[in-house]
Tab-separated table of C-alpha atoms and ligand atoms in Angstrom:
chain	number	residue	atom	x	y	z
A	235	MET	CA	-98.110	-95.343	122.649
A	236	ILE	CA	-96.073	-94.975	119.297
A	237	ILE	CA	-94.931	-98.151	117.880
A	238	ALA	CA	-91.916	-98.510	116.086
A	239	ASN	CA	-89.927	-101.074	112.947
A	240	THR	CA	-87.672	-99.499	111.843
A	241	ILE	CA	-84.312	-98.078	113.560
A	242	GLU	CA	-84.988	-94.672	111.249
A	243	GLU	CA	-88.306	-94.277	113.089
A	244	VAL	CA	-87.408	-94.598	116.473
A	245	ARG	CA	-84.108	-91.924	115.881
A	246	ALA	CA	-86.319	-89.607	114.319
A	247	GLN	CA	-88.339	-89.189	117.788
A	248	VAL	CA	-85.468	-89.364	119.911
A	249	ARG	CA	-84.520	-86.482	117.917
A	250	GLU	CA	-87.516	-84.819	117.506
A	251	TRP	CA	-87.763	-84.889	121.982
A	252	ARG	CA	-83.617	-84.170	122.742
A	253	LYS	CA	-85.014	-81.308	120.859
A	254	GLU	CA	-87.449	-80.749	123.283
A	255	GLY	CA	-84.087	-81.155	126.080
A	256	LEU	CA	-86.537	-84.481	127.903
A	257	THR	CA	-84.209	-87.492	128.944
A	258	ILE	CA	-84.345	-90.633	127.979
A	259	GLY	CA	-84.690	-94.032	129.791
A	260	LEU	CA	-84.198	-97.675	127.379
A	261	VAL	CA	-85.779	-100.510	128.927
A	262	PRO	CA	-84.418	-103.551	126.555
A	263	THR	CA	-87.031	-106.831	126.663
A	264	MET	CA	-87.471	-109.714	124.648
A	265	GLY	CA	-91.143	-109.575	124.859
A	266	TYR	CA	-93.572	-111.749	126.509
A	267	LEU	CA	-93.316	-109.081	129.187
A	268	HIS	CA	-94.368	-110.076	132.701
A	269	GLU	CA	-94.835	-107.691	135.916
A	270	GLY	CA	-90.716	-107.808	136.326
A	271	HIS	CA	-90.993	-105.933	132.939
A	272	ALA	CA	-93.493	-104.030	134.220
A	273	SER	CA	-91.225	-102.801	137.317
A	274	LEU	CA	-88.364	-101.763	134.658
A	275	VAL	CA	-90.914	-99.508	133.009
A	276	ASP	CA	-92.145	-98.103	136.254
A	277	LYS	CA	-88.901	-96.940	137.580
A	278	ALA	CA	-87.960	-95.412	133.788
A	279	VAL	CA	-91.115	-93.413	134.598
A	280	THR	CA	-90.263	-92.704	137.301
A	281	GLU	CA	-86.602	-91.603	136.017
A	282	CYS	CA	-87.325	-89.953	132.475
A	283	ASP	CA	-89.109	-87.998	130.689
A	284	ARG	CA	-89.625	-89.983	128.040
A	285	VAL	CA	-89.200	-94.547	127.968
A	286	VAL	CA	-88.459	-96.309	125.733
A	287	ALA	CA	-89.746	-100.346	125.457
A	288	SER	CA	-87.675	-103.125	123.216
A	289	ASP	CA	-88.949	-105.512	122.250
A	290	PHE	CA	-87.202	-107.961	119.933
A	291	VAL	CA	-86.274	-111.544	121.018
A	292	ASN	CA	-82.397	-111.347	120.309
A	293	PRO	CA	-80.896	-114.535	117.478
A	294	THR	CA	-77.339	-113.975	118.190
A	295	GLN	CA	-77.992	-114.873	122.187
A	296	PHE	CA	-79.363	-117.983	121.448
A	297	GLY	CA	-77.294	-121.321	120.732
A	298	PRO	CA	-77.877	-123.752	119.136
A	299	GLY	CA	-80.484	-126.767	120.403
A	300	GLU	CA	-82.483	-123.502	122.861
A	301	ASP	CA	-85.103	-121.640	122.671
A	302	LEU	CA	-84.924	-119.535	120.429
A	303	GLU	CA	-88.609	-120.600	117.791
A	304	ALA	CA	-90.676	-121.939	121.506
A	305	TYR	CA	-90.228	-118.299	123.183
A	306	PRO	CA	-93.152	-117.475	123.755
A	307	ARG	CA	-94.444	-114.248	121.604
A	308	ASP	CA	-97.398	-111.915	122.387
A	309	PHE	CA	-96.860	-108.267	121.172
A	310	GLU	CA	-100.545	-107.168	121.165
A	311	ARG	CA	-100.652	-107.965	124.675
A	312	ASP	CA	-97.128	-106.855	125.873
A	313	CYS	CA	-97.951	-103.096	123.693
A	314	ALA	CA	-101.181	-102.924	125.858
A	315	LEU	CA	-98.972	-103.443	129.179
A	316	LEU	CA	-96.365	-100.792	128.414
A	317	GLU	CA	-98.816	-98.697	127.772
A	318	ALA	CA	-100.660	-99.030	130.480
A	319	HIS	CA	-97.375	-98.508	133.014
A	320	GLY	CA	-96.695	-95.297	130.574
A	321	CYS	CA	-94.024	-96.245	127.995
A	322	ASP	CA	-94.364	-94.236	125.217
A	323	MET	CA	-92.877	-95.908	122.450
A	324	VAL	CA	-92.356	-99.667	121.496
A	325	PHE	CA	-89.560	-100.486	119.237
A	326	HIS	CA	-90.038	-104.278	117.092
A	327	PRO	CA	-87.930	-104.237	114.803
A	328	GLU	CA	-87.836	-107.356	112.174
A	329	VAL	CA	-84.978	-109.459	112.634
A	330	ASP	CA	-83.487	-108.356	109.321
A	331	GLU	CA	-83.856	-104.855	110.271
A	332	MET	CA	-81.199	-105.415	113.703
A	333	TYR	CA	-79.074	-107.769	111.546
A	334	PRO	CA	-78.837	-106.296	108.423
A	335	GLN	CA	-76.204	-108.994	107.159
A	336	GLY	CA	-79.106	-111.064	107.045
A	337	GLY	CA	-79.597	-114.893	108.876
A	338	GLY	CA	-80.474	-113.091	112.846
A	339	THR	CA	-76.055	-112.474	112.442
A	340	THR	CA	-73.413	-110.223	112.126
A	341	ASP	CA	-69.799	-110.365	111.651
A	342	THR	CA	-69.469	-107.487	114.428
A	343	PHE	CA	-69.914	-108.472	117.856
A	344	ILE	CA	-69.485	-107.162	121.145
A	345	GLU	CA	-67.210	-109.403	123.887
A	346	ILE	CA	-66.181	-109.317	127.549
A	347	LEU	CA	-63.037	-111.021	127.206
A	348	SER	CA	-62.485	-111.493	130.532
A	349	GLU	CA	-63.927	-114.463	132.348
A	350	MET	CA	-66.030	-112.963	132.958
A	351	PRO	CA	-69.217	-114.028	130.361
A	352	LYS	CA	-67.961	-117.732	130.775
A	353	GLN	CA	-69.206	-118.077	134.678
A	354	LEU	CA	-72.039	-119.420	135.283
A	355	CYS	CA	-74.996	-118.795	132.628
A	356	GLY	CA	-71.259	-118.697	130.783
A	357	VAL	CA	-70.614	-122.465	131.474
A	358	THR	CA	-73.692	-123.874	129.802
A	359	ARG	CA	-74.280	-121.021	127.577
A	360	PRO	CA	-70.946	-120.211	126.023
A	361	ILE	CA	-71.933	-117.343	123.093
A	362	HIS	CA	-74.854	-115.597	125.248
A	363	PHE	CA	-73.416	-112.836	126.849
A	364	ARG	CA	-71.815	-112.099	123.707
A	365	GLY	CA	-75.552	-112.071	121.902
A	366	VAL	CA	-76.991	-110.339	125.035
A	367	CYS	CA	-73.884	-106.966	124.745
A	368	THR	CA	-74.281	-107.003	120.721
A	369	VAL	CA	-77.497	-106.676	120.586
A	370	VAL	CA	-77.953	-104.136	123.895
A	371	GLY	CA	-75.316	-102.079	122.106
A	372	LYS	CA	-77.062	-101.671	119.110
A	373	LEU	CA	-79.959	-100.391	120.617
A	374	PHE	CA	-77.973	-98.341	122.865
A	375	ASN	CA	-76.969	-96.919	119.592
A	376	ILE	CA	-79.899	-96.332	118.778
A	377	VAL	CA	-81.917	-95.005	121.058
A	378	THR	CA	-78.401	-93.283	122.927
A	379	PRO	CA	-80.751	-93.394	125.864
A	380	ASP	CA	-79.669	-91.494	129.289
A	381	LYS	CA	-80.633	-94.326	131.356
A	382	ALA	CA	-80.582	-97.892	130.279
A	383	PHE	CA	-83.354	-100.364	133.017
A	384	PHE	CA	-82.146	-104.067	133.942
A	385	GLY	CA	-83.598	-106.772	136.117
A	386	GLN	CA	-81.429	-108.315	139.209
A	387	LYS	CA	-82.153	-111.611	137.992
A	388	ASP	CA	-80.549	-111.615	135.040
A	389	ALA	CA	-77.217	-110.310	137.758
A	390	GLN	CA	-74.437	-111.553	135.379
A	391	GLN	CA	-76.890	-110.330	132.239
A	392	LEU	CA	-76.488	-106.922	134.532
A	393	ALA	CA	-72.751	-106.310	135.871
A	394	ILE	CA	-71.708	-107.957	132.509
A	395	ILE	CA	-73.368	-104.726	131.044
A	396	LYS	CA	-72.733	-102.669	134.138
A	397	HIS	CA	-68.364	-103.851	132.095
A	398	MET	CA	-69.245	-103.680	128.749
A	399	VAL	CA	-70.919	-100.059	128.841
A	400	ARG	CA	-67.899	-98.758	130.868
A	401	ASP	CA	-65.032	-100.147	128.874
A	402	LEU	CA	-67.159	-98.521	125.695
A	403	ASN	CA	-67.387	-95.495	126.514
A	404	PHE	CA	-71.039	-95.587	126.772
A	405	GLY	CA	-71.780	-92.612	128.664
A	406	ILE	CA	-75.371	-94.525	129.538
A	407	GLU	CA	-76.351	-94.885	133.128
A	408	ILE	CA	-77.591	-98.467	134.410
A	409	ILE	CA	-79.439	-99.107	136.684
A	410	GLY	CA	-80.961	-102.054	138.071
A	411	CYS	CA	-83.649	-103.259	139.427
A	412	PRO	CA	-85.145	-105.994	142.243
A	413	ILE	CA	-86.132	-109.373	141.416
A	414	VAL	CA	-90.258	-109.651	141.478
A	415	ARG	CA	-91.519	-112.302	142.821
A	416	GLU	CA	-94.987	-114.035	142.878
A	417	GLU	CA	-96.726	-114.753	146.004
A	418	ASP	CA	-95.695	-117.816	147.019
A	419	GLY	CA	-91.740	-116.389	146.151
A	420	LEU	CA	-90.914	-117.489	142.215
A	421	ALA	CA	-89.199	-115.200	140.351
A	422	ILE	CA	-91.539	-114.111	137.823
A	423	SER	CA	-89.638	-114.839	134.313
A	424	SER	CA	-91.254	-115.805	130.203
A	425	ARG	CA	-90.325	-118.845	130.902
A	426	ASN	CA	-93.010	-119.727	133.141
A	427	THR	CA	-95.089	-120.562	131.090
A	428	TYR	CA	-92.798	-123.654	129.898
A	429	LEU	CA	-94.016	-124.867	133.569
A	430	ASN	CA	-96.785	-127.694	133.783
A	431	PRO	CA	-98.756	-128.016	137.349
A	432	GLU	CA	-96.305	-130.251	138.635
A	433	GLU	CA	-93.312	-128.249	137.410
A	434	ARG	CA	-94.745	-124.659	138.829
A	435	LYS	CA	-94.582	-126.330	141.936
A	436	ALA	CA	-91.356	-127.869	141.557
A	437	ALA	CA	-90.149	-124.752	140.941
A	438	LEU	CA	-90.233	-122.918	143.983
A	439	THR	CA	-87.210	-125.163	145.365
A	440	LEU	CA	-85.032	-122.476	143.936
A	441	SER	CA	-86.895	-119.427	145.672
A	442	GLN	CA	-87.025	-121.930	148.550
A	443	SER	CA	-82.916	-122.379	148.703
A	444	VAL	CA	-82.418	-118.852	147.985
A	445	LYS	CA	-84.209	-118.194	151.497
A	446	LEU	CA	-82.288	-121.149	153.091
A	447	ALA	CA	-78.822	-118.571	152.205
A	448	LYS	CA	-80.330	-115.834	152.910
A	449	ASP	CA	-81.655	-116.960	156.463
A	450	MET	CA	-78.192	-119.136	156.741
A	451	VAL	CA	-75.876	-116.026	156.464
A	452	ALA	CA	-78.357	-113.983	158.562
A	453	GLY	CA	-78.016	-115.881	161.075
A	454	GLY	CA	-73.688	-115.284	160.948
A	455	GLU	CA	-72.704	-118.150	158.141
A	456	ARG	CA	-70.255	-117.130	156.020
A	457	ASP	CA	-68.653	-119.853	154.021
A	458	SER	CA	-69.894	-120.197	150.702
A	459	LYS	CA	-69.286	-124.261	150.836
A	460	THR	CA	-72.044	-124.672	153.608
A	461	VAL	CA	-74.283	-122.351	152.524
A	462	LEU	CA	-73.863	-123.396	148.431
A	463	GLU	CA	-73.801	-127.149	150.209
A	464	ALA	CA	-77.260	-126.817	151.981
A	465	MET	CA	-78.776	-125.312	148.640
A	466	ARG	CA	-77.834	-127.636	146.239
A	467	ALA	CA	-79.087	-130.793	149.429
A	468	HIS	CA	-82.329	-128.797	149.526
A	469	ILE	CA	-82.378	-128.330	144.986
A	470	GLU	CA	-81.270	-132.433	144.846
A	471	ALA	CA	-83.986	-133.276	147.279
A	472	GLU	CA	-86.590	-132.712	144.646
A	473	PRO	CA	-87.185	-134.903	142.116
A	474	LEU	CA	-88.217	-132.653	138.679
A	475	ALA	CA	-84.833	-130.643	139.703
A	476	ARG	CA	-81.343	-130.620	138.025
A	477	ILE	CA	-78.657	-128.436	138.791
A	478	ASP	CA	-76.630	-126.616	136.597
A	479	TYR	CA	-75.274	-124.448	138.522
A	480	VAL	CA	-75.437	-123.064	142.235
A	481	SER	CA	-72.846	-120.843	142.981
A	482	ALA	CA	-71.490	-118.066	145.114
A	483	VAL	CA	-68.850	-115.456	142.574
A	484	ASP	CA	-67.892	-111.789	143.728
A	485	GLY	CA	-71.044	-109.708	142.518
A	486	ILE	CA	-68.351	-107.250	140.422
A	487	THR	CA	-66.054	-109.902	138.825
A	488	MET	CA	-68.357	-112.977	138.973
A	489	LEU	CA	-65.252	-115.356	139.931
A	490	PRO	CA	-65.614	-117.768	142.441
A	491	VAL	CA	-65.655	-116.642	146.687
A	492	SER	CA	-64.967	-118.535	149.774
A	493	GLU	CA	-66.448	-116.616	151.831
A	494	LEU	CA	-69.968	-114.853	151.769
A	495	SER	CA	-68.723	-111.106	151.967
A	496	ASP	CA	-71.025	-107.994	151.471
A	497	GLY	CA	-71.799	-107.468	147.316
A	498	VAL	CA	-71.392	-111.410	147.074
A	499	LEU	CA	-73.876	-112.468	144.626
A	500	VAL	CA	-75.466	-116.155	145.127
A	501	ALA	CA	-76.708	-117.485	142.369
A	502	MET	CA	-78.181	-120.952	140.447
A	503	ALA	CA	-79.134	-122.335	137.260
A	504	VAL	CA	-81.898	-125.186	137.409
A	505	TYR	CA	-83.575	-127.264	135.438
A	506	ILE	CA	-87.459	-127.633	136.114
A	507	GLY	CA	-88.149	-130.738	133.674
A	508	LYS	CA	-86.737	-129.085	130.175
A	509	THR	CA	-87.268	-125.009	132.216
A	510	ARG	CA	-84.329	-123.762	132.273
A	511	LEU	CA	-84.440	-121.335	135.121
A	512	ILE	CA	-82.439	-119.169	137.195
A	513	ASP	CA	-82.577	-117.025	140.851
A	514	ASN	CA	-80.024	-115.627	142.816
A	515	PHE	CA	-79.641	-112.356	146.272
A	516	THR	CA	-76.789	-110.412	146.805
A	517	VAL	CA	-75.096	-110.639	150.157
A	518	GLY	CA	-75.667	-107.529	152.158
A	519	GLU	CA	-79.018	-105.749	150.076
B	258	PAF	O1	-82.464	-109.438	129.400
B	258	PAF	C1	-83.768	-110.372	128.015
B	258	PAF	O2	-84.453	-110.131	128.379
B	258	PAF	C2	-82.401	-109.052	126.826
B	258	PAF	O3	-81.156	-111.072	127.461
B	258	PAF	C3	-82.218	-108.266	126.875
B	258	PAF	C4	-81.749	-107.591	127.711
B	258	PAF	C5	-83.482	-107.634	126.132
B	258	PAF	C6	-80.921	-108.634	125.432
B	258	PAF	O4	-81.632	-108.929	124.346
């Protein structure tokens, strides 16, 4: 597997692959890789001739007081996982390589102006999706992939990236991949490493409330207020949990809905101790 630290190295390799007529898949990550990321690489390997993963903790998507400095990093372990799953190149730039202006920021952002990034995670993380769109747009320009692969766990991010790609005519196919869960149901996340054993147990309240909601919907309940109230009651019964949001929104616009019809996203963010975790499901999937 090629390890590229500079944009120029990536571009040179991509040019070679293009000369050979090969297709390229991109798996953008912030590192500290787990089975969820591995599933994205596996999918990319089946769909593209060459797979590039990026491994970059993007400063512009962290707000003041968030976990940018504490965000877990282990590049060696990441490389081992990527290589084992058939990744061809990892792009691991320094902050100044991605943000040449310096200071891990830029004057030029990609920002969706509709309500979409202001809902759900956008309420407590107002600059988050602007940073995500900007770095993903940069990665698209650097790697110029045919397809890019994102996890459904970050459902709002996935919807926003699809919207950005359409609005800015990137011409890249965006593929959403299913949430990967631990055996007991917890959605796999790099942030799960922050949890102590007691919190790890408490964190199950998220996947349990997803299951509760799915069961209610399968039983014919379509009123979002009724389902969301049951989910909230379940989570509030866990003393270590504090709800950020539990919402039902249109799967494309991210605007709240009252009826749980197919395609509606039921999503939550919950603090377990100091760790903010997310989970979701889409009705009808
Ligand atoms: O989902 C993530 O890990 C990040 O938001 C992404 C897409 C790699 C952009 O930094």
